[in-house]
XYZ file of C-alpha atoms in Angstrom:
568
model
C -0.049 0.028 0.050
C 1.621 3.317 -1.130
C 0.309 5.324 1.894
C 2.847 3.776 4.249
C 5.908 4.953 2.300
C 8.310 7.682 3.012
C 9.362 10.373 0.644
C 12.682 8.474 -0.175
C 10.438 5.484 -1.063
C 8.540 7.361 -3.874
C 11.246 9.736 -5.121
C 12.592 9.124 -8.700
C 16.156 8.085 -8.847
C 18.813 9.969 -10.995
C 19.319 6.908 -13.104
C 15.613 6.415 -13.911
C 15.257 10.081 -14.518
C 17.870 9.980 -17.220
C 16.141 6.982 -18.865
C 12.717 8.511 -18.977
C 14.153 11.713 -20.265
C 15.836 9.620 -23.130
C 12.362 7.897 -23.880
C 10.628 11.269 -23.940
C 13.174 12.778 -26.277
C 13.544 9.981 -28.643
C 9.806 8.754 -28.938
C 7.530 11.548 -27.853
C 9.202 14.721 -28.904
C 7.655 15.065 -32.380
C 11.127 16.014 -33.442
C 11.525 16.180 -37.258
C 15.172 15.607 -37.012
C 14.462 12.145 -35.400
C 11.185 11.502 -37.377
C 11.443 13.092 -40.734
C 7.683 12.748 -41.572
C 7.024 15.598 -39.201
C 8.555 17.910 -41.747
C 5.421 17.710 -43.970
C 4.177 21.419 -44.108
C 0.761 20.601 -42.846
C 2.073 18.522 -40.000
C 4.685 21.057 -39.009
C 1.871 23.727 -38.923
C -0.259 21.493 -36.751
C 2.641 20.974 -34.366
C 3.416 24.554 -34.203
C -0.334 25.329 -33.269
C -0.266 22.771 -30.381
C 3.279 23.556 -29.186
C 2.092 25.349 -26.186
C -0.284 23.287 -23.867
C -3.788 24.787 -23.753
C -7.370 23.651 -23.210
C -9.570 23.467 -26.204
C -11.174 26.902 -25.192
C -7.640 28.513 -25.151
C -6.789 26.844 -28.370
C -9.795 28.322 -30.163
C -9.383 31.648 -28.508
C -5.647 31.915 -29.753
C -6.383 30.131 -33.112
C -6.182 32.503 -36.128
C -9.761 33.120 -37.264
C -10.747 30.427 -34.780
C -14.395 31.437 -34.105
C -15.110 31.623 -37.850
C -13.641 28.238 -38.506
C -15.552 26.719 -35.601
C -18.721 28.200 -36.995
C -17.919 26.733 -40.439
C -17.129 23.211 -38.860
C -20.581 23.174 -37.068
C -22.593 24.381 -40.150
C -20.979 23.435 -43.445
C -23.011 21.377 -45.680
C -21.304 21.762 -49.079
C -18.716 19.603 -50.746
C -16.116 21.819 -52.588
C -17.144 22.071 -56.307
C -13.656 22.055 -57.568
C -10.391 20.279 -56.894
C -7.744 21.630 -54.460
C -4.097 21.748 -55.328
C -1.839 19.080 -53.742
C 0.304 20.514 -51.002
C -2.064 23.225 -50.026
C -2.997 23.107 -46.392
C -6.733 22.769 -45.996
C -7.716 25.340 -43.248
C -10.615 23.321 -41.777
C -8.608 20.169 -41.733
C -5.874 21.815 -39.851
C -8.263 23.628 -37.423
C -10.161 20.383 -36.533
C -6.784 18.614 -35.734
C -5.328 21.460 -33.716
C -8.473 21.933 -31.606
C -9.216 18.281 -30.950
C -8.166 16.867 -27.510
C -4.465 17.408 -27.215
C -2.855 14.377 -25.454
C 0.573 15.899 -25.736
C -0.527 18.254 -22.891
C 1.546 17.301 -19.828
C -1.543 18.068 -17.677
C -3.615 15.167 -19.316
C -4.465 12.623 -16.695
C -8.127 12.130 -17.243
C -8.343 8.344 -18.301
C -6.577 5.408 -19.624
C -5.627 7.184 -22.785
C -2.232 8.856 -23.790
C -0.429 10.385 -26.675
C 0.984 7.925 -29.104
C 4.722 7.239 -29.458
C 6.475 8.774 -32.594
C 7.452 5.287 -33.796
C 3.774 4.081 -33.507
C 2.545 7.068 -35.557
C 5.251 6.341 -38.167
C 4.090 2.717 -38.263
C 0.464 3.747 -38.619
C 1.364 5.974 -41.566
C 2.944 2.991 -43.254
C -0.077 0.915 -42.585
C -2.307 3.608 -44.091
C -0.178 3.767 -47.219
C -0.171 0.091 -47.518
C -3.952 -0.038 -47.187
C -4.040 -3.758 -46.392
C -7.388 -5.373 -45.701
C -6.932 -8.295 -43.353
C -10.191 -9.897 -44.283
C -7.948 -12.334 -46.344
C -4.435 -12.869 -47.415
C -5.256 -11.996 -51.139
C -6.021 -8.352 -49.808
C -3.152 -8.049 -47.355
C -0.334 -10.439 -48.151
C 2.672 -9.518 -45.828
C 0.437 -7.430 -43.547
C -1.143 -10.733 -42.504
C 2.272 -12.014 -41.745
C 3.024 -8.827 -39.653
C -0.077 -9.504 -37.572
C 0.883 -13.134 -37.011
C 4.321 -12.106 -35.953
C 2.889 -9.763 -33.275
C 0.536 -12.591 -32.124
C 3.529 -14.923 -31.671
C 5.403 -12.218 -29.691
C 2.401 -11.649 -27.466
C 1.828 -15.512 -26.966
C 5.429 -15.818 -25.868
C 5.129 -12.678 -23.603
C 2.161 -14.077 -21.705
C 3.272 -17.668 -21.647
C 1.032 -19.316 -24.299
C 2.362 -21.929 -26.642
C 3.052 -19.790 -29.636
C 2.285 -22.718 -32.106
C -1.236 -23.328 -30.531
C -2.169 -19.681 -29.771
C -3.787 -17.288 -32.187
C -5.274 -13.860 -32.305
C -6.339 -10.977 -34.472
C -6.432 -7.243 -34.536
C -9.878 -5.651 -34.009
C -11.747 -2.291 -33.570
C -11.131 -1.853 -29.809
C -11.552 -3.309 -26.218
C -15.244 -3.656 -26.690
C -14.751 -5.753 -29.704
C -12.281 -7.932 -27.893
C -14.708 -8.542 -25.140
C -17.325 -9.226 -27.755
C -15.125 -11.981 -29.130
C -14.600 -13.332 -25.679
C -18.368 -13.741 -25.254
C -18.709 -15.222 -28.762
C -15.998 -17.886 -28.139
C -18.102 -19.198 -25.208
C -21.475 -18.815 -27.019
C -20.293 -20.817 -29.989
C -18.659 -23.554 -27.960
C -21.409 -23.980 -25.312
C -24.448 -23.256 -27.366
C -23.372 -25.165 -30.676
C -26.468 -24.328 -32.645
C -26.267 -20.635 -31.826
C -24.274 -19.847 -35.157
C -27.484 -20.571 -37.206
C -30.303 -20.382 -34.646
C -29.278 -17.827 -32.211
C -29.025 -18.374 -28.546
C -31.536 -16.209 -26.544
C -34.209 -18.837 -27.119
C -32.063 -21.365 -25.312
C -33.300 -20.393 -21.892
C -30.864 -22.456 -19.800
C -27.709 -20.254 -19.833
C -26.061 -17.511 -17.796
C -23.094 -15.332 -18.387
C -20.849 -14.298 -15.529
C -18.871 -11.020 -15.030
C -17.762 -8.814 -12.233
C -19.691 -5.852 -10.906
C -16.394 -3.905 -11.408
C -15.991 -4.805 -14.983
C -15.960 -2.276 -17.917
C -19.340 -1.309 -19.282
C -18.694 -3.269 -22.382
C -19.331 -6.368 -20.295
C -22.867 -5.355 -20.897
C -22.826 -3.543 -24.200
C -20.853 -6.225 -26.083
C -23.211 -8.904 -24.760
C -26.268 -6.919 -25.644
C -25.054 -6.384 -29.254
C -24.766 -10.207 -29.501
C -28.351 -10.492 -28.425
C -27.765 -11.598 -24.815
C -30.305 -10.904 -22.139
C -28.322 -8.729 -19.895
C -31.239 -8.127 -17.560
C -31.982 -11.748 -16.569
C -29.081 -13.830 -17.802
C -25.922 -11.972 -16.922
C -24.844 -12.676 -13.352
C -22.665 -9.985 -11.831
C -20.199 -11.238 -9.187
C -19.498 -9.124 -5.987
C -16.149 -7.367 -5.620
C -13.940 -7.748 -2.731
C -11.964 -4.989 -0.912
C -9.370 -4.810 -3.555
C -12.044 -4.452 -6.484
C -11.515 -7.869 -7.733
C -13.981 -10.714 -8.295
C -15.102 -12.203 -4.918
C -14.275 -15.995 -5.391
C -16.724 -17.143 -2.759
C -19.425 -15.412 -4.628
C -18.275 -16.733 -7.939
C -18.176 -20.290 -6.552
C -21.737 -19.920 -5.224
C -23.307 -18.556 -8.529
C -21.364 -21.070 -10.703
C -22.299 -24.085 -8.508
C -25.954 -22.982 -8.726
C -25.700 -22.762 -12.529
C -24.201 -26.185 -12.854
C -26.580 -27.801 -10.375
C -29.506 -26.675 -12.491
C -27.837 -27.902 -15.712
C -27.455 -24.287 -16.799
C -24.805 -23.545 -19.450
C -22.169 -20.836 -18.678
C -20.682 -19.828 -22.008
C -18.291 -17.285 -20.742
C -16.763 -15.865 -17.629
C -15.628 -12.379 -17.956
C -12.749 -11.294 -15.728
C -10.816 -8.119 -15.629
C -7.083 -7.408 -15.116
C -6.692 -3.747 -14.617
C -10.128 -2.231 -14.100
C -10.408 1.470 -15.661
C -10.806 3.486 -12.466
C -9.144 1.483 -9.648
C -6.883 -1.023 -11.448
C -8.470 -4.064 -9.870
C -6.916 -7.352 -10.902
C -8.835 -10.458 -10.830
C -7.234 -13.816 -9.985
C -7.183 -15.948 -13.034
C -5.601 -19.297 -11.808
C -8.030 -19.580 -8.863
C -10.827 -18.995 -11.234
C -9.536 -21.803 -13.638
C -9.219 -24.167 -10.743
C -12.541 -23.450 -9.564
C -14.081 -23.971 -13.011
C -12.194 -27.202 -13.602
C -13.190 -28.507 -10.218
C -16.887 -27.744 -10.537
C -16.901 -29.046 -14.235
C -15.627 -32.377 -12.969
C -18.026 -32.349 -9.965
C -21.108 -31.672 -12.162
C -19.967 -33.562 -15.353
C -20.037 -30.403 -17.496
C -18.974 -31.270 -20.988
C -18.081 -27.780 -22.232
C -16.580 -25.597 -19.604
C -17.017 -21.881 -19.591
C -14.682 -19.880 -21.792
C -12.503 -17.650 -19.477
C -11.994 -14.301 -21.088
C -9.883 -11.532 -19.337
C -10.400 -7.962 -20.236
C -6.863 -6.880 -19.838
C -7.097 -3.998 -22.317
C -5.782 -1.612 -19.492
C -3.399 -3.759 -17.600
C -1.702 -6.101 -20.094
C 1.494 -4.027 -20.272
C 2.394 -5.307 -16.823
C 3.392 -8.475 -18.872
C 6.605 -6.729 -19.845
C 7.828 -7.270 -16.257
C 7.188 -10.916 -16.010
C 11.006 -11.580 -16.542
C 12.201 -8.440 -14.736
C 15.013 -9.019 -12.277
C 13.663 -7.242 -9.200
C 16.592 -8.038 -7.058
C 19.040 -6.362 -9.551
C 16.474 -3.633 -10.577
C 18.464 -2.528 -13.686
C 16.132 0.505 -14.286
C 16.588 1.679 -10.638
C 12.953 1.834 -10.001
C 11.949 3.342 -6.600
C 11.195 1.190 -3.659
C 7.314 1.924 -3.514
C 6.990 0.930 -7.107
C 9.012 -2.260 -6.934
C 6.855 -3.697 -4.211
C 3.610 -2.822 -6.126
C 5.225 -4.215 -9.406
C 6.180 -7.516 -7.683
C 2.570 -7.909 -6.439
C 1.154 -7.298 -9.858
C 3.605 -9.529 -11.746
C 2.506 -12.435 -9.575
C -1.078 -11.785 -10.563
C -0.290 -11.371 -14.305
C 1.632 -14.483 -14.360
C -1.805 -16.024 -14.097
C -2.952 -14.659 -17.381
C -1.668 -17.562 -19.255
C -4.410 -19.692 -17.700
C -7.226 -17.570 -19.529
C -8.729 -18.887 -22.666
C -8.459 -15.453 -24.101
C -7.559 -11.937 -23.282
C -7.678 -8.340 -24.706
C -4.693 -6.102 -25.515
C -5.211 -2.405 -26.287
C -2.006 -1.024 -27.698
C -3.701 2.434 -27.762
C -3.790 2.487 -23.991
C -0.540 1.427 -22.185
C 0.995 0.399 -25.483
C 1.313 4.031 -26.732
C -0.098 3.407 -30.253
C -2.742 5.523 -31.967
C -6.415 4.455 -32.040
C -7.651 1.765 -32.759
C -4.835 -0.795 -32.042
C -6.528 -3.667 -30.239
C -5.609 -7.390 -30.164
C -7.706 -10.307 -29.075
C -5.455 -13.266 -28.061
C -6.664 -16.830 -27.687
C -4.814 -19.720 -26.029
C -6.015 -22.313 -28.556
C -6.481 -21.414 -32.141
C -9.324 -23.904 -32.293
C -11.443 -21.383 -30.587
C -11.685 -19.492 -33.849
C -12.955 -22.819 -35.441
C -15.960 -22.574 -33.303
C -16.833 -19.172 -35.088
C -16.485 -20.318 -38.623
C -19.478 -19.942 -40.890
C -20.503 -22.055 -43.886
C -17.776 -21.545 -46.568
C -20.557 -21.434 -49.216
C -21.400 -18.011 -47.826
C -18.128 -16.527 -49.010
C -18.639 -16.483 -52.711
C -17.022 -13.056 -53.139
C -13.525 -14.551 -52.538
C -11.264 -17.010 -54.552
C -12.080 -20.452 -53.351
C -8.455 -20.931 -52.176
C -8.910 -18.016 -49.724
C -12.124 -19.074 -48.172
C -10.659 -21.277 -45.564
C -7.537 -19.276 -44.999
C -6.869 -17.605 -41.656
C -9.814 -15.898 -40.016
C -12.031 -15.031 -43.052
C -14.836 -17.278 -41.850
C -14.439 -16.314 -38.279
C -14.410 -12.614 -37.877
C -17.039 -10.274 -36.736
C -15.832 -7.444 -38.867
C -14.851 -8.970 -42.286
C -12.841 -6.142 -43.522
C -10.125 -5.238 -40.926
C -7.696 -2.405 -41.208
C -4.015 -3.206 -40.766
C -3.119 0.183 -39.442
C -3.245 -1.023 -35.767
C -0.962 -3.939 -36.738
C 1.644 -1.538 -38.171
C 1.391 0.881 -35.344
C 1.722 -1.842 -32.635
C 4.582 -3.570 -34.425
C 6.618 -0.147 -34.839
C 6.046 0.650 -31.211
C 7.204 -2.860 -30.109
C 10.090 -2.720 -32.553
C 11.446 0.712 -31.520
C 10.567 0.781 -27.875
C 11.420 -2.830 -27.066
C 11.048 -4.361 -23.599
C 13.399 -1.724 -21.932
C 11.577 1.146 -23.415
C 8.096 -0.325 -22.393
C 9.393 -1.089 -18.936
C 10.604 2.492 -18.558
C 7.311 4.001 -19.656
C 5.257 1.585 -17.357
C 7.531 2.226 -14.338
C 7.281 6.016 -14.979
C 3.389 5.666 -14.855
C 3.478 3.592 -11.716
C 6.015 5.891 -10.038
C 3.987 9.043 -10.811
C 0.860 7.213 -9.313
C 2.831 6.200 -6.200
C 4.120 9.690 -5.770
C 0.557 11.157 -6.256
C -0.729 8.781 -3.551
C 1.981 9.802 -1.224
C 1.154 13.459 -1.640
C -2.517 12.753 -1.271
C -2.021 10.951 2.022
C -0.267 14.080 3.394
C -3.086 16.408 2.209
C -5.745 17.538 4.770
C -9.130 16.146 4.022
C -8.119 13.707 1.436
C -8.043 9.933 1.187
C -7.604 7.128 -1.419
C -10.469 5.016 -2.378
C -8.376 2.015 -3.629
C -5.285 2.041 -1.449
C -4.285 -1.387 -2.350
C -4.111 -1.016 -6.224
C -0.622 -0.027 -6.733
C -1.516 0.665 -10.309
C -1.267 3.666 -12.782
C -4.329 5.362 -11.466
C -5.323 7.042 -8.228
C -8.973 7.539 -7.140
C -9.741 9.658 -4.203
C -12.163 11.669 -2.144
C -11.805 15.175 -0.768
C -13.703 16.068 2.477
C -14.285 19.486 4.144
C -11.442 19.753 6.734
C -13.792 21.806 8.933
C -16.237 18.945 9.363
C -13.970 15.939 8.751
C -10.982 15.720 10.867
C -10.068 12.185 9.909
C -10.794 11.370 6.091
C -9.797 7.744 6.437
C -12.234 7.296 9.276
C -14.990 9.113 7.424
C -14.518 7.040 4.333
C -14.520 3.739 6.491
C -17.918 5.011 7.926
C -19.305 5.637 4.476
C -18.174 2.203 3.144
C -19.897 0.659 6.079
C -23.152 2.761 6.432
C -23.502 4.755 3.200
C -26.388 2.576 1.847
C -28.425 2.999 5.010
C -31.269 5.652 4.620
C -30.362 7.507 7.786
C -26.754 8.197 6.550
C -27.600 8.940 2.862
C -27.635 12.731 3.431
C -24.163 12.514 5.134
C -22.745 10.615 2.282
C -24.361 13.041 -0.420
C -23.008 16.045 1.552
C -19.463 14.884 1.449
C -19.747 13.951 -2.261
C -21.318 17.381 -3.037
C -18.334 19.159 -1.382
C -15.749 17.295 -3.521
C -17.795 17.645 -6.562
C -18.148 21.426 -6.099
C -14.458 21.714 -5.590
C -13.790 19.587 -8.719
C -16.046 21.846 -10.822
C -14.744 25.112 -9.597
C -11.077 24.017 -9.941
C -11.643 23.116 -13.549
C -8.766 22.278 -15.967
C -5.656 23.299 -13.924
C -2.271 21.640 -13.593
C -3.589 18.070 -13.868
C -6.702 17.241 -15.802
C -8.546 14.725 -13.708
C -11.945 13.111 -14.128
C -15.070 12.660 -11.984
C -16.274 9.141 -11.381
C -19.680 8.493 -10.209
C -18.817 4.895 -9.247
C -15.399 4.984 -7.677
C -16.194 2.870 -4.755
C -19.095 0.996 -3.154
C -20.596 0.555 0.204
C -20.564 -3.021 1.858
C -23.238 -5.402 0.509
C -26.504 -5.719 2.370
C -28.432 -8.906 2.939
C -29.837 -8.487 -0.650
C -26.301 -8.343 -2.148
C -26.918 -4.877 -3.132
C -24.657 -1.760 -2.384
C -24.539 2.034 -2.882
C -22.077 3.757 -5.166
C -19.693 6.257 -3.877
C -18.275 8.870 -6.355
C -14.693 10.350 -6.393
C -12.093 11.881 -8.500
C -9.349 9.954 -10.445
C -6.131 10.679 -12.147
C -4.408 8.213 -14.513
C -0.763 8.455 -15.123
C -0.259 6.900 -18.577
C 0.946 10.232 -19.938
C 4.878 10.080 -20.176
C 5.064 13.886 -20.003
C 3.659 14.166 -16.443
C 6.296 14.918 -13.849
C 6.439 14.797 -10.026
C 6.821 18.535 -10.103
C 3.337 18.982 -11.800
C 1.924 16.699 -9.058
C 3.426 18.920 -6.466
C 1.801 21.876 -8.076
C -1.590 20.133 -8.252
C -1.516 19.457 -4.536
C -0.452 22.977 -3.828
C -3.545 24.011 -5.663
C -5.768 21.683 -3.701
C -4.331 22.952 -0.268
C -4.418 26.659 -1.253
C -8.162 26.183 -2.304
C -8.846 24.603 1.054
C -7.177 27.336 2.984
C -9.068 29.809 1.032
C -12.462 28.275 1.600
C -11.653 27.969 5.360
C -10.718 31.754 5.724
């Protein structure tokens, strides 16, 4: 837990500082001397416009003729009647790019999003030029080989057998989770590929109450009954699946001969970085399947779209600590590595390179332990009359949700992996975790502030601010809220605390660190009906490699100054 550490435990060492500075300069500087494609006149103009970190309102205010361009962007209906000369910079194109969300702002800490690395952008440009369509090899050729190469590398990284594993790039983390559900549906409900599955009344899906909203939306798109046939497992104090509750619900399903196509776990929840335990879940599933003679076990899919990058540390020498990562972060990393070593026991998992992989959108990969999982998704080859017969059974043509698949994410991810390497990724990940650890340390020493997930040791920090005039001990107040917040007699007290923090968050606005408000940052204890109340809070996510401890200091100076002003 970060809160017990001293300043020395969370300080950045000179050796690591030198490493992260090298990574920033070489891979995030947008330097045309290092990456010549930035010399394009339009690109150079764009970079000059966003060189000074500003909010969108400030960008528009300082943008030449900005108000007129914004009005045109919101009202224009006409396609130009004539051709435009090559090389001429289109003003509306430039304006839209320059006034979009600027992830190169060192204040950006809103969510699990970050600016892409220079080599990933370079790779994406290559992929755009190649314009490969991964629907089949005839339309992609070597781009398909590049995709397979990344799949082999990720299989080795996680601990899968690279000869048996498989995977494909898709539209985003939601699509990865959709595949996770679909693998289970097709394997457990074998007629569903032709007849659908909602009429097969005897099934239930299982996911965590702390899972991403795509646990619902992806299943709904597939036609699942999320109201009645999606069982949500309680979370424990560390925001992970409660294994006792999972065992009770899974046992009840099997006892009633109810199929469970997919169990959806999460490794790295979006707000609190909760990490579910895969190996105990696998052991539980195997034991209960033997006990109840279940022929087709549930497909265990892990939504690791956020947390997958911890895999780069599975072979890290923690005793030698070659990157000289600080003490607080090393302890947290050791704990997470032991959990992520279990990912190899999952049947499939999600990788979002556009999150902690520093690639542009969308660069998502669905990985499967056994390539036969894709066999269950195959449609009748007679449906694929558009393609040369020899192509019909090749690779994933018959198994994909999308059919046409862009290779841009493949090229972007490959370039990021190739240029950054394991050392570069380890440096970026450690930088995220060290910034988060330092933020938590400063939060612990700020009046009226407390962490909502003190055990997470991840790249995010979710917290609550209380009025110091009313709340002398914020940790004690949070403990009271967790225990009693769902009770009617204490609802007003919980709301009063939440409103105080929310008002400060709104009034503070976009300053120093851009954080987010989270309506479901924590939950009260479960009552006798297994229900709980949501507790809101504020979060900061430290994926951004440009955030520094000095900026975190400035943020907390702002928080403390505002408290002092309100108390005067």
